Amino acid sequence: MISDINIGEYLRLGGIYKDVEGETATEVFKSICSKIDLPKELAPRVLYDALCARESILSTAVGNGIAIPHSQHPILKEDINQRIYICHLKEPIDMHAMDGLMVRTMIIPLSSSVKTHLQMISRLARLLAKSDFKKALELKLGIDEIYPLTQLD
């Protein structure tokens, strides 16, 4: 049920990371995987391979300087380990977004089921339609400022 998905709580578990380095998507993914706090069940190389595999199919850039790189399939075993990361890049990169804008922020969901994965992506899409949430990402606000903006009607 979509009401069970609380993006704010998933963000608290994942966290917000700033100044992620890399000049290409694969370089950024490598940097992200070495920087973020992953659940013990997930090796950084597994996440890196999953992000690169998905990106090789089609860009995950969604416009407005934002990308949602994700695995094609759930890569977590435990529901309790599900989370979402916000990663602000040190320098924007070209991910061939439809609007032509360079990506400056990546939002990475990790899930343990297809259903939750689709719900996370759907919720993120709805949040990215909200100007206050997009502005918070642009300003690189912390979790305490972003959390209230994650509540949807």
Short mmCIF file of N, CA, C and O in Angstrom, two decimals, residues 10-139:
data_model
loop_
_atom_site.label_atom_id
_atom_site.label_comp_id
_atom_site.label_asym_id
_atom_site.label_seq_id
_atom_site.Cartn_x
_atom_site.Cartn_y
_atom_site.Cartn_z
N TYR A 10 12.78 7.04 4.89
CA TYR A 10 13.80 6.39 4.06
C TYR A 10 15.00 7.32 3.85
O TYR A 10 16.14 6.87 3.80
N LEU A 11 14.75 8.62 3.75
CA LEU A 11 15.85 9.58 3.62
C LEU A 11 16.67 9.67 4.91
O LEU A 11 17.89 9.79 4.86
N ARG A 12 15.99 9.62 6.04
CA ARG A 12 16.72 9.63 7.32
C ARG A 12 17.67 8.43 7.41
O ARG A 12 18.79 8.55 7.90
N LEU A 13 17.21 7.28 6.95
CA LEU A 13 18.04 6.07 6.98
C LEU A 13 19.20 6.16 5.99
O LEU A 13 20.30 5.67 6.26
N GLY A 14 18.95 6.76 4.83
CA GLY A 14 19.99 6.85 3.80
C GLY A 14 20.93 8.01 4.02
O GLY A 14 22.14 7.85 4.08
N GLY A 15 20.36 9.19 4.14
CA GLY A 15 21.17 10.37 4.39
C GLY A 15 21.37 11.25 3.17
O GLY A 15 20.98 10.92 2.06
N ILE A 16 21.98 12.39 3.44
CA ILE A 16 22.28 13.38 2.41
C ILE A 16 23.79 13.56 2.37
O ILE A 16 24.43 13.78 3.41
N TYR A 17 24.33 13.46 1.19
CA TYR A 17 25.78 13.56 0.99
C TYR A 17 26.08 14.71 0.04
O TYR A 17 25.41 14.86 -0.98
N LYS A 18 27.11 15.47 0.37
CA LYS A 18 27.49 16.63 -0.44
C LYS A 18 28.88 16.44 -1.03
O LYS A 18 29.68 15.67 -0.54
N ASP A 19 29.12 17.19 -2.11
CA ASP A 19 30.43 17.22 -2.76
C ASP A 19 30.90 15.85 -3.25
O ASP A 19 32.07 15.49 -3.10
N VAL A 20 29.98 15.10 -3.83
CA VAL A 20 30.33 13.80 -4.40
C VAL A 20 31.07 14.05 -5.70
O VAL A 20 30.59 14.78 -6.57
N GLU A 21 32.23 13.45 -5.83
CA GLU A 21 33.10 13.71 -6.97
C GLU A 21 32.86 12.76 -8.13
O GLU A 21 32.36 11.65 -7.94
N GLY A 22 33.27 13.22 -9.31
CA GLY A 22 33.19 12.42 -10.53
C GLY A 22 32.82 13.28 -11.71
O GLY A 22 32.07 14.25 -11.57
N GLU A 23 33.37 12.92 -12.88
CA GLU A 23 33.10 13.68 -14.09
C GLU A 23 32.12 12.98 -15.02
O GLU A 23 31.66 13.58 -15.99
N THR A 24 31.85 11.71 -14.75
CA THR A 24 30.88 10.93 -15.52
C THR A 24 29.97 10.20 -14.54
O THR A 24 30.29 10.11 -13.35
N ALA A 25 28.88 9.66 -15.05
CA ALA A 25 27.96 8.92 -14.17
C ALA A 25 28.69 7.77 -13.48
O ALA A 25 28.54 7.57 -12.27
N THR A 26 29.49 7.01 -14.22
CA THR A 26 30.17 5.86 -13.60
C THR A 26 31.17 6.30 -12.54
O THR A 26 31.28 5.65 -11.49
N GLU A 27 31.86 7.41 -12.78
CA GLU A 27 32.78 7.92 -11.76
C GLU A 27 32.02 8.37 -10.52
O GLU A 27 32.45 8.13 -9.39
N VAL A 28 30.89 9.03 -10.74
CA VAL A 28 30.07 9.48 -9.61
C VAL A 28 29.53 8.27 -8.85
O VAL A 28 29.55 8.24 -7.61
N PHE A 29 29.05 7.24 -9.56
CA PHE A 29 28.55 6.04 -8.89
C PHE A 29 29.64 5.41 -8.03
O PHE A 29 29.38 4.97 -6.91
N LYS A 30 30.86 5.36 -8.55
CA LYS A 30 31.98 4.78 -7.78
C LYS A 30 32.22 5.60 -6.51
O LYS A 30 32.38 5.04 -5.42
N SER A 31 32.19 6.92 -6.65
CA SER A 31 32.39 7.80 -5.51
C SER A 31 31.26 7.62 -4.48
O SER A 31 31.50 7.53 -3.28
N ILE A 32 30.03 7.57 -4.99
CA ILE A 32 28.87 7.39 -4.11
C ILE A 32 28.99 6.09 -3.33
O ILE A 32 28.81 6.05 -2.11
N CYS A 33 29.30 5.01 -4.03
CA CYS A 33 29.35 3.69 -3.40
C CYS A 33 30.45 3.58 -2.34
O CYS A 33 30.34 2.78 -1.42
N SER A 34 31.48 4.41 -2.46
CA SER A 34 32.55 4.39 -1.46
C SER A 34 32.26 5.36 -0.31
O SER A 34 32.85 5.26 0.76
N LYS A 35 31.32 6.27 -0.53
CA LYS A 35 31.06 7.33 0.45
C LYS A 35 29.85 7.07 1.34
O LYS A 35 29.87 7.39 2.52
N ILE A 36 28.79 6.51 0.77
CA ILE A 36 27.54 6.40 1.53
C ILE A 36 27.59 5.24 2.51
O ILE A 36 28.35 4.29 2.36
N ASP A 37 26.75 5.34 3.52
CA ASP A 37 26.63 4.32 4.55
C ASP A 37 25.64 3.26 4.06
O ASP A 37 24.43 3.48 4.11
N LEU A 38 26.17 2.14 3.59
CA LEU A 38 25.33 1.07 3.06
C LEU A 38 24.93 0.08 4.14
O LEU A 38 25.68 -0.12 5.10
N PRO A 39 23.78 -0.58 3.97
CA PRO A 39 23.43 -1.67 4.89
C PRO A 39 24.51 -2.76 4.80
O PRO A 39 25.11 -2.96 3.74
N LYS A 40 24.75 -3.45 5.89
CA LYS A 40 25.78 -4.49 5.93
C LYS A 40 25.58 -5.56 4.87
O LYS A 40 26.53 -6.15 4.37
N GLU A 41 24.33 -5.82 4.50
CA GLU A 41 24.05 -6.88 3.53
C GLU A 41 24.42 -6.51 2.10
O GLU A 41 24.42 -7.36 1.22
N LEU A 42 24.75 -5.25 1.85
CA LEU A 42 25.01 -4.79 0.49
C LEU A 42 26.46 -4.32 0.32
O LEU A 42 26.88 -3.34 0.93
N ALA A 43 27.18 -5.02 -0.54
CA ALA A 43 28.56 -4.63 -0.85
C ALA A 43 28.55 -3.45 -1.81
O ALA A 43 27.72 -3.40 -2.72
N PRO A 44 29.47 -2.50 -1.63
CA PRO A 44 29.53 -1.35 -2.53
C PRO A 44 29.62 -1.76 -4.00
O PRO A 44 29.00 -1.12 -4.85
N ARG A 45 30.35 -2.81 -4.30
CA ARG A 45 30.52 -3.24 -5.71
C ARG A 45 29.19 -3.70 -6.30
O ARG A 45 28.94 -3.49 -7.49
N VAL A 46 28.35 -4.33 -5.50
CA VAL A 46 27.04 -4.79 -5.99
C VAL A 46 26.18 -3.59 -6.37
O VAL A 46 25.55 -3.58 -7.43
N LEU A 47 26.17 -2.57 -5.52
CA LEU A 47 25.40 -1.36 -5.84
C LEU A 47 25.98 -0.67 -7.06
O LEU A 47 25.24 -0.28 -7.97
N TYR A 48 27.29 -0.54 -7.11
CA TYR A 48 27.94 0.11 -8.26
C TYR A 48 27.57 -0.60 -9.56
O TYR A 48 27.16 0.04 -10.53
N ASP A 49 27.69 -1.92 -9.58
CA ASP A 49 27.36 -2.69 -10.79
C ASP A 49 25.90 -2.51 -11.19
O ASP A 49 25.58 -2.38 -12.37
N ALA A 50 25.01 -2.49 -10.18
CA ALA A 50 23.57 -2.34 -10.45
C ALA A 50 23.26 -0.96 -11.03
O ALA A 50 22.48 -0.84 -11.98
N LEU A 51 23.89 0.08 -10.49
CA LEU A 51 23.65 1.44 -10.99
C LEU A 51 24.19 1.59 -12.41
O LEU A 51 23.52 2.17 -13.28
N CYS A 52 25.38 1.06 -12.66
CA CYS A 52 25.97 1.16 -14.01
C CYS A 52 25.15 0.37 -15.02
O CYS A 52 24.93 0.85 -16.15
N ALA A 53 24.68 -0.81 -14.63
CA ALA A 53 23.88 -1.63 -15.55
C ALA A 53 22.60 -0.91 -15.94
O ALA A 53 22.23 -0.86 -17.12
N ARG A 54 21.93 -0.31 -14.98
CA ARG A 54 20.68 0.40 -15.27
C ARG A 54 20.95 1.64 -16.13
O ARG A 54 20.24 1.91 -17.09
N GLU A 55 22.00 2.36 -15.82
CA GLU A 55 22.31 3.59 -16.56
C GLU A 55 22.69 3.29 -18.00
O GLU A 55 22.46 4.10 -18.90
N SER A 56 23.26 2.11 -18.24
CA SER A 56 23.67 1.75 -19.60
C SER A 56 22.47 1.50 -20.52
O SER A 56 22.59 1.57 -21.74
N ILE A 57 21.31 1.27 -19.93
CA ILE A 57 20.09 1.03 -20.70
C ILE A 57 19.46 2.36 -21.14
O ILE A 57 19.10 2.53 -22.30
N LEU A 58 19.33 3.28 -20.20
CA LEU A 58 18.70 4.57 -20.46
C LEU A 58 19.05 5.51 -19.32
O LEU A 58 19.09 5.09 -18.15
N SER A 59 19.28 6.75 -19.63
CA SER A 59 19.63 7.73 -18.60
C SER A 59 18.54 7.81 -17.53
O SER A 59 17.35 7.80 -17.83
N THR A 60 18.99 7.92 -16.29
CA THR A 60 18.06 8.08 -15.17
C THR A 60 17.87 9.56 -14.81
O THR A 60 17.24 9.87 -13.81
N ALA A 61 18.41 10.45 -15.64
CA ALA A 61 18.20 11.89 -15.43
C ALA A 61 16.73 12.20 -15.69
O ALA A 61 16.18 11.82 -16.72
N VAL A 62 16.10 12.87 -14.73
CA VAL A 62 14.67 13.16 -14.84
C VAL A 62 14.38 14.63 -15.14
O VAL A 62 13.23 15.02 -15.27
N GLY A 63 15.45 15.43 -15.27
CA GLY A 63 15.27 16.86 -15.55
C GLY A 63 15.50 17.72 -14.34
O GLY A 63 15.63 17.23 -13.22
N ASN A 64 15.58 19.01 -14.57
CA ASN A 64 15.81 19.99 -13.50
C ASN A 64 17.10 19.73 -12.72
O ASN A 64 17.17 20.05 -11.53
N GLY A 65 18.09 19.10 -13.36
CA GLY A 65 19.36 18.84 -12.69
C GLY A 65 19.34 17.67 -11.74
O GLY A 65 20.24 17.53 -10.90
N ILE A 66 18.34 16.81 -11.87
CA ILE A 66 18.17 15.68 -10.94
C ILE A 66 18.16 14.36 -11.71
O ILE A 66 17.60 14.26 -12.79
N ALA A 67 18.78 13.35 -11.11
CA ALA A 67 18.74 11.98 -11.64
C ALA A 67 18.32 11.06 -10.50
O ALA A 67 18.58 11.34 -9.32
N ILE A 68 17.66 9.96 -10.88
CA ILE A 68 17.27 8.94 -9.90
C ILE A 68 17.88 7.61 -10.33
O ILE A 68 17.19 6.72 -10.83
N PRO A 69 19.20 7.47 -10.16
CA PRO A 69 19.82 6.19 -10.52
C PRO A 69 19.34 5.10 -9.57
O PRO A 69 19.20 5.34 -8.36
N HIS A 70 19.08 3.95 -10.12
CA HIS A 70 18.55 2.86 -9.31
C HIS A 70 18.84 1.53 -9.98
O HIS A 70 19.12 1.47 -11.17
N SER A 71 18.73 0.48 -9.21
CA SER A 71 18.90 -0.86 -9.73
C SER A 71 17.63 -1.27 -10.48
O SER A 71 16.54 -0.82 -10.14
N GLN A 72 17.78 -2.11 -11.49
CA GLN A 72 16.61 -2.60 -12.21
C GLN A 72 15.79 -3.55 -11.34
O GLN A 72 14.60 -3.73 -11.56
N HIS A 73 16.45 -4.18 -10.38
CA HIS A 73 15.80 -5.17 -9.51
C HIS A 73 16.15 -4.84 -8.07
O HIS A 73 17.23 -4.30 -7.80
N PRO A 74 15.28 -5.18 -7.13
CA PRO A 74 15.62 -4.96 -5.72
C PRO A 74 16.94 -5.66 -5.38
O PRO A 74 17.17 -6.79 -5.81
N ILE A 75 17.79 -4.98 -4.63
CA ILE A 75 19.08 -5.58 -4.29
C ILE A 75 19.26 -5.77 -2.78
O ILE A 75 20.32 -6.19 -2.34
N LEU A 76 18.23 -5.49 -2.03
CA LEU A 76 18.27 -5.73 -0.58
C LEU A 76 17.41 -6.94 -0.24
O LEU A 76 16.41 -7.20 -0.91
N LYS A 77 17.79 -7.63 0.81
CA LYS A 77 17.01 -8.78 1.27
C LYS A 77 16.04 -8.40 2.40
O LYS A 77 14.97 -8.94 2.50
N GLU A 78 16.46 -7.48 3.24
CA GLU A 78 15.69 -7.12 4.43
C GLU A 78 14.95 -5.79 4.24
O GLU A 78 15.56 -4.78 3.87
N ASP A 79 13.64 -5.79 4.52
CA ASP A 79 12.83 -4.57 4.43
C ASP A 79 13.41 -3.46 5.31
O ASP A 79 13.36 -2.28 4.95
N ILE A 80 13.92 -3.84 6.46
CA ILE A 80 14.42 -2.85 7.43
C ILE A 80 15.60 -2.04 6.87
O ILE A 80 15.90 -0.96 7.36
N ASN A 81 16.27 -2.56 5.85
CA ASN A 81 17.43 -1.88 5.28
C ASN A 81 17.09 -0.94 4.12
O ASN A 81 17.98 -0.30 3.56
N GLN A 82 15.82 -0.84 3.77
CA GLN A 82 15.42 0.03 2.67
C GLN A 82 15.70 1.48 3.03
O GLN A 82 15.51 1.89 4.18
N ARG A 83 16.14 2.24 2.03
CA ARG A 83 16.51 3.63 2.28
C ARG A 83 16.64 4.40 0.98
O ARG A 83 16.66 3.81 -0.09
N ILE A 84 16.77 5.72 1.12
CA ILE A 84 16.98 6.60 -0.03
C ILE A 84 18.10 7.57 0.33
O ILE A 84 18.14 8.13 1.42
N TYR A 85 19.00 7.76 -0.62
CA TYR A 85 20.11 8.69 -0.46
C TYR A 85 19.91 9.89 -1.38
O TYR A 85 19.46 9.74 -2.51
N ILE A 86 20.27 11.05 -0.88
CA ILE A 86 20.38 12.24 -1.72
C ILE A 86 21.87 12.56 -1.81
O ILE A 86 22.54 12.71 -0.78
N CYS A 87 22.38 12.64 -3.02
CA CYS A 87 23.80 12.91 -3.24
C CYS A 87 23.94 14.16 -4.11
O CYS A 87 23.49 14.17 -5.26
N HIS A 88 24.53 15.18 -3.55
CA HIS A 88 24.79 16.43 -4.28
C HIS A 88 26.19 16.33 -4.86
O HIS A 88 27.16 16.07 -4.14
N LEU A 89 26.29 16.53 -6.16
CA LEU A 89 27.57 16.39 -6.83
C LEU A 89 28.43 17.63 -6.65
O LEU A 89 27.91 18.76 -6.57
N LYS A 90 29.72 17.43 -6.58
CA LYS A 90 30.66 18.54 -6.46
C LYS A 90 30.59 19.41 -7.71
O LYS A 90 30.57 20.64 -7.62
N GLU A 91 30.52 18.77 -8.86
CA GLU A 91 30.38 19.46 -10.14
C GLU A 91 29.28 18.78 -10.94
O GLU A 91 29.23 17.54 -10.97
N PRO A 92 28.40 19.53 -11.61
CA PRO A 92 27.34 18.91 -12.42
C PRO A 92 27.94 18.06 -13.54
O PRO A 92 29.03 18.35 -14.03
N ILE A 93 27.21 17.01 -13.92
CA ILE A 93 27.65 16.14 -15.02
C ILE A 93 26.54 16.01 -16.07
O ILE A 93 25.36 16.17 -15.77
N ASP A 94 26.94 15.68 -17.26
CA ASP A 94 25.99 15.48 -18.35
C ASP A 94 25.52 14.03 -18.34
O ASP A 94 26.31 13.11 -18.50
N MET A 95 24.22 13.84 -18.11
CA MET A 95 23.62 12.50 -18.14
C MET A 95 22.56 12.42 -19.24
O MET A 95 21.69 11.59 -19.19
N HIS A 96 22.64 13.34 -20.20
CA HIS A 96 21.74 13.35 -21.35
C HIS A 96 20.27 13.46 -20.94
O HIS A 96 19.41 12.74 -21.45
N ALA A 97 20.01 14.40 -20.04
CA ALA A 97 18.63 14.65 -19.60
C ALA A 97 17.81 15.20 -20.77
O ALA A 97 18.33 15.90 -21.63
N MET A 98 16.54 14.88 -20.78
CA MET A 98 15.65 15.34 -21.84
C MET A 98 15.60 16.87 -21.92
O MET A 98 15.46 17.42 -23.00
N ASP A 99 15.74 17.55 -20.77
CA ASP A 99 15.69 19.01 -20.77
C ASP A 99 17.06 19.63 -21.05
O ASP A 99 17.21 20.85 -21.08
N GLY A 100 18.09 18.79 -21.21
CA GLY A 100 19.42 19.26 -21.54
C GLY A 100 20.23 19.79 -20.36
O GLY A 100 21.39 20.17 -20.53
N LEU A 101 19.64 19.82 -19.17
CA LEU A 101 20.35 20.34 -18.01
C LEU A 101 21.32 19.30 -17.43
O LEU A 101 21.05 18.10 -17.46
N MET A 102 22.42 19.80 -16.93
CA MET A 102 23.41 18.95 -16.27
C MET A 102 22.85 18.48 -14.92
O MET A 102 22.13 19.22 -14.25
N VAL A 103 23.21 17.27 -14.53
CA VAL A 103 22.75 16.71 -13.26
C VAL A 103 23.66 17.20 -12.13
O VAL A 103 24.87 17.12 -12.22
N ARG A 104 23.03 17.72 -11.08
CA ARG A 104 23.76 18.20 -9.91
C ARG A 104 23.36 17.44 -8.64
O ARG A 104 24.05 17.51 -7.64
N THR A 105 22.23 16.71 -8.71
CA THR A 105 21.75 15.96 -7.56
C THR A 105 21.26 14.59 -8.01
O THR A 105 20.55 14.49 -9.01
N MET A 106 21.66 13.57 -7.26
CA MET A 106 21.17 12.21 -7.51
C MET A 106 20.40 11.73 -6.29
O MET A 106 20.83 11.96 -5.16
N ILE A 107 19.28 11.08 -6.55
CA ILE A 107 18.48 10.49 -5.49
C ILE A 107 18.47 8.98 -5.76
O ILE A 107 18.01 8.55 -6.82
N ILE A 108 19.00 8.22 -4.82
CA ILE A 108 19.19 6.78 -5.04
C ILE A 108 18.34 5.97 -4.06
O ILE A 108 18.62 5.95 -2.86
N PRO A 109 17.30 5.31 -4.57
CA PRO A 109 16.48 4.45 -3.71
C PRO A 109 17.03 3.02 -3.66
O PRO A 109 17.48 2.49 -4.68
N LEU A 110 17.00 2.41 -2.48
CA LEU A 110 17.35 1.01 -2.32
C LEU A 110 16.15 0.30 -1.71
O LEU A 110 15.64 0.74 -0.68
N SER A 111 15.72 -0.77 -2.34
CA SER A 111 14.53 -1.47 -1.86
C SER A 111 14.75 -2.98 -1.83
O SER A 111 15.71 -3.49 -2.39
N SER A 112 13.81 -3.65 -1.16
CA SER A 112 13.89 -5.11 -1.05
C SER A 112 12.79 -5.80 -1.85
O SER A 112 12.74 -7.02 -1.88
N SER A 113 11.89 -5.04 -2.47
CA SER A 113 10.83 -5.65 -3.27
C SER A 113 10.49 -4.76 -4.46
O SER A 113 10.70 -3.54 -4.42
N VAL A 114 9.98 -5.37 -5.50
CA VAL A 114 9.58 -4.61 -6.68
C VAL A 114 8.49 -3.61 -6.32
O VAL A 114 8.52 -2.45 -6.73
N LYS A 115 7.54 -4.05 -5.52
CA LYS A 115 6.43 -3.18 -5.13
C LYS A 115 6.93 -1.91 -4.42
O LYS A 115 6.55 -0.79 -4.78
N THR A 116 7.80 -2.09 -3.44
CA THR A 116 8.33 -0.93 -2.71
C THR A 116 9.17 -0.05 -3.62
O THR A 116 9.08 1.17 -3.56
N HIS A 117 9.95 -0.68 -4.48
CA HIS A 117 10.78 0.08 -5.42
C HIS A 117 9.90 0.99 -6.30
O HIS A 117 10.17 2.18 -6.43
N LEU A 118 8.85 0.44 -6.86
CA LEU A 118 7.95 1.22 -7.71
C LEU A 118 7.25 2.32 -6.91
O LEU A 118 7.06 3.43 -7.41
N GLN A 119 6.89 2.02 -5.68
CA GLN A 119 6.26 3.03 -4.84
C GLN A 119 7.23 4.16 -4.51
O GLN A 119 6.85 5.33 -4.51
N MET A 120 8.48 3.80 -4.24
CA MET A 120 9.49 4.84 -3.96
C MET A 120 9.66 5.75 -5.17
O MET A 120 9.66 6.98 -5.03
N ILE A 121 9.81 5.16 -6.35
CA ILE A 121 10.01 5.95 -7.56
C ILE A 121 8.79 6.85 -7.81
O ILE A 121 8.92 8.03 -8.15
N SER A 122 7.59 6.29 -7.62
CA SER A 122 6.37 7.06 -7.81
C SER A 122 6.30 8.24 -6.84
O SER A 122 5.97 9.37 -7.23
N ARG A 123 6.60 7.98 -5.59
CA ARG A 123 6.59 9.05 -4.58
C ARG A 123 7.62 10.12 -4.88
O ARG A 123 7.37 11.31 -4.75
N LEU A 124 8.81 9.69 -5.29
CA LEU A 124 9.85 10.65 -5.63
C LEU A 124 9.42 11.52 -6.80
O LEU A 124 9.64 12.74 -6.79
N ALA A 125 8.78 10.92 -7.79
CA ALA A 125 8.29 11.69 -8.94
C ALA A 125 7.28 12.74 -8.49
O ALA A 125 7.32 13.90 -8.95
N ARG A 126 6.40 12.36 -7.58
CA ARG A 126 5.42 13.33 -7.06
C ARG A 126 6.10 14.44 -6.28
O ARG A 126 5.73 15.61 -6.38
N LEU A 127 7.11 14.09 -5.48
CA LEU A 127 7.83 15.11 -4.72
C LEU A 127 8.57 16.07 -5.64
O LEU A 127 8.62 17.27 -5.39
N LEU A 128 9.15 15.53 -6.71
CA LEU A 128 9.91 16.37 -7.63
C LEU A 128 9.02 17.31 -8.44
O LEU A 128 9.51 18.23 -9.08
N ALA A 129 7.72 17.10 -8.38
CA ALA A 129 6.78 18.01 -9.01
C ALA A 129 6.46 19.20 -8.09
O ALA A 129 5.87 20.18 -8.52
N LYS A 130 6.87 19.10 -6.84
CA LYS A 130 6.63 20.17 -5.87
C LYS A 130 7.80 21.15 -5.88
O LYS A 130 8.95 20.77 -5.70
N SER A 131 7.48 22.42 -6.09
CA SER A 131 8.54 23.43 -6.20
C SER A 131 9.34 23.57 -4.90
O SER A 131 10.55 23.81 -4.94
N ASP A 132 8.68 23.43 -3.74
CA ASP A 132 9.42 23.59 -2.48
C ASP A 132 10.43 22.46 -2.27
O ASP A 132 11.52 22.67 -1.76
N PHE A 133 10.09 21.25 -2.71
CA PHE A 133 11.03 20.13 -2.59
C PHE A 133 12.21 20.33 -3.54
O PHE A 133 13.37 20.15 -3.16
N LYS A 134 11.92 20.72 -4.78
CA LYS A 134 13.00 20.98 -5.75
C LYS A 134 13.91 22.10 -5.25
O LYS A 134 15.13 22.02 -5.40
N LYS A 135 13.33 23.13 -4.67
CA LYS A 135 14.12 24.25 -4.15
C LYS A 135 15.01 23.79 -2.99
O LYS A 135 16.18 24.19 -2.89
N ALA A 136 14.49 22.92 -2.14
CA ALA A 136 15.27 22.39 -1.02
C ALA A 136 16.48 21.60 -1.53
O ALA A 136 17.57 21.68 -0.97
N LEU A 137 16.28 20.84 -2.62
CA LEU A 137 17.40 20.11 -3.22
C LEU A 137 18.41 21.09 -3.80
O LEU A 137 19.62 20.92 -3.61
N GLU A 138 17.92 22.10 -4.48
CA GLU A 138 18.80 23.10 -5.09
C GLU A 138 19.64 23.80 -4.03
O GLU A 138 20.83 24.06 -4.23
N LEU A 139 19.04 24.08 -2.88
CA LEU A 139 19.74 24.75 -1.79
C LEU A 139 20.58 23.80 -0.93
O LEU A 139 21.26 24.23 0.00
#
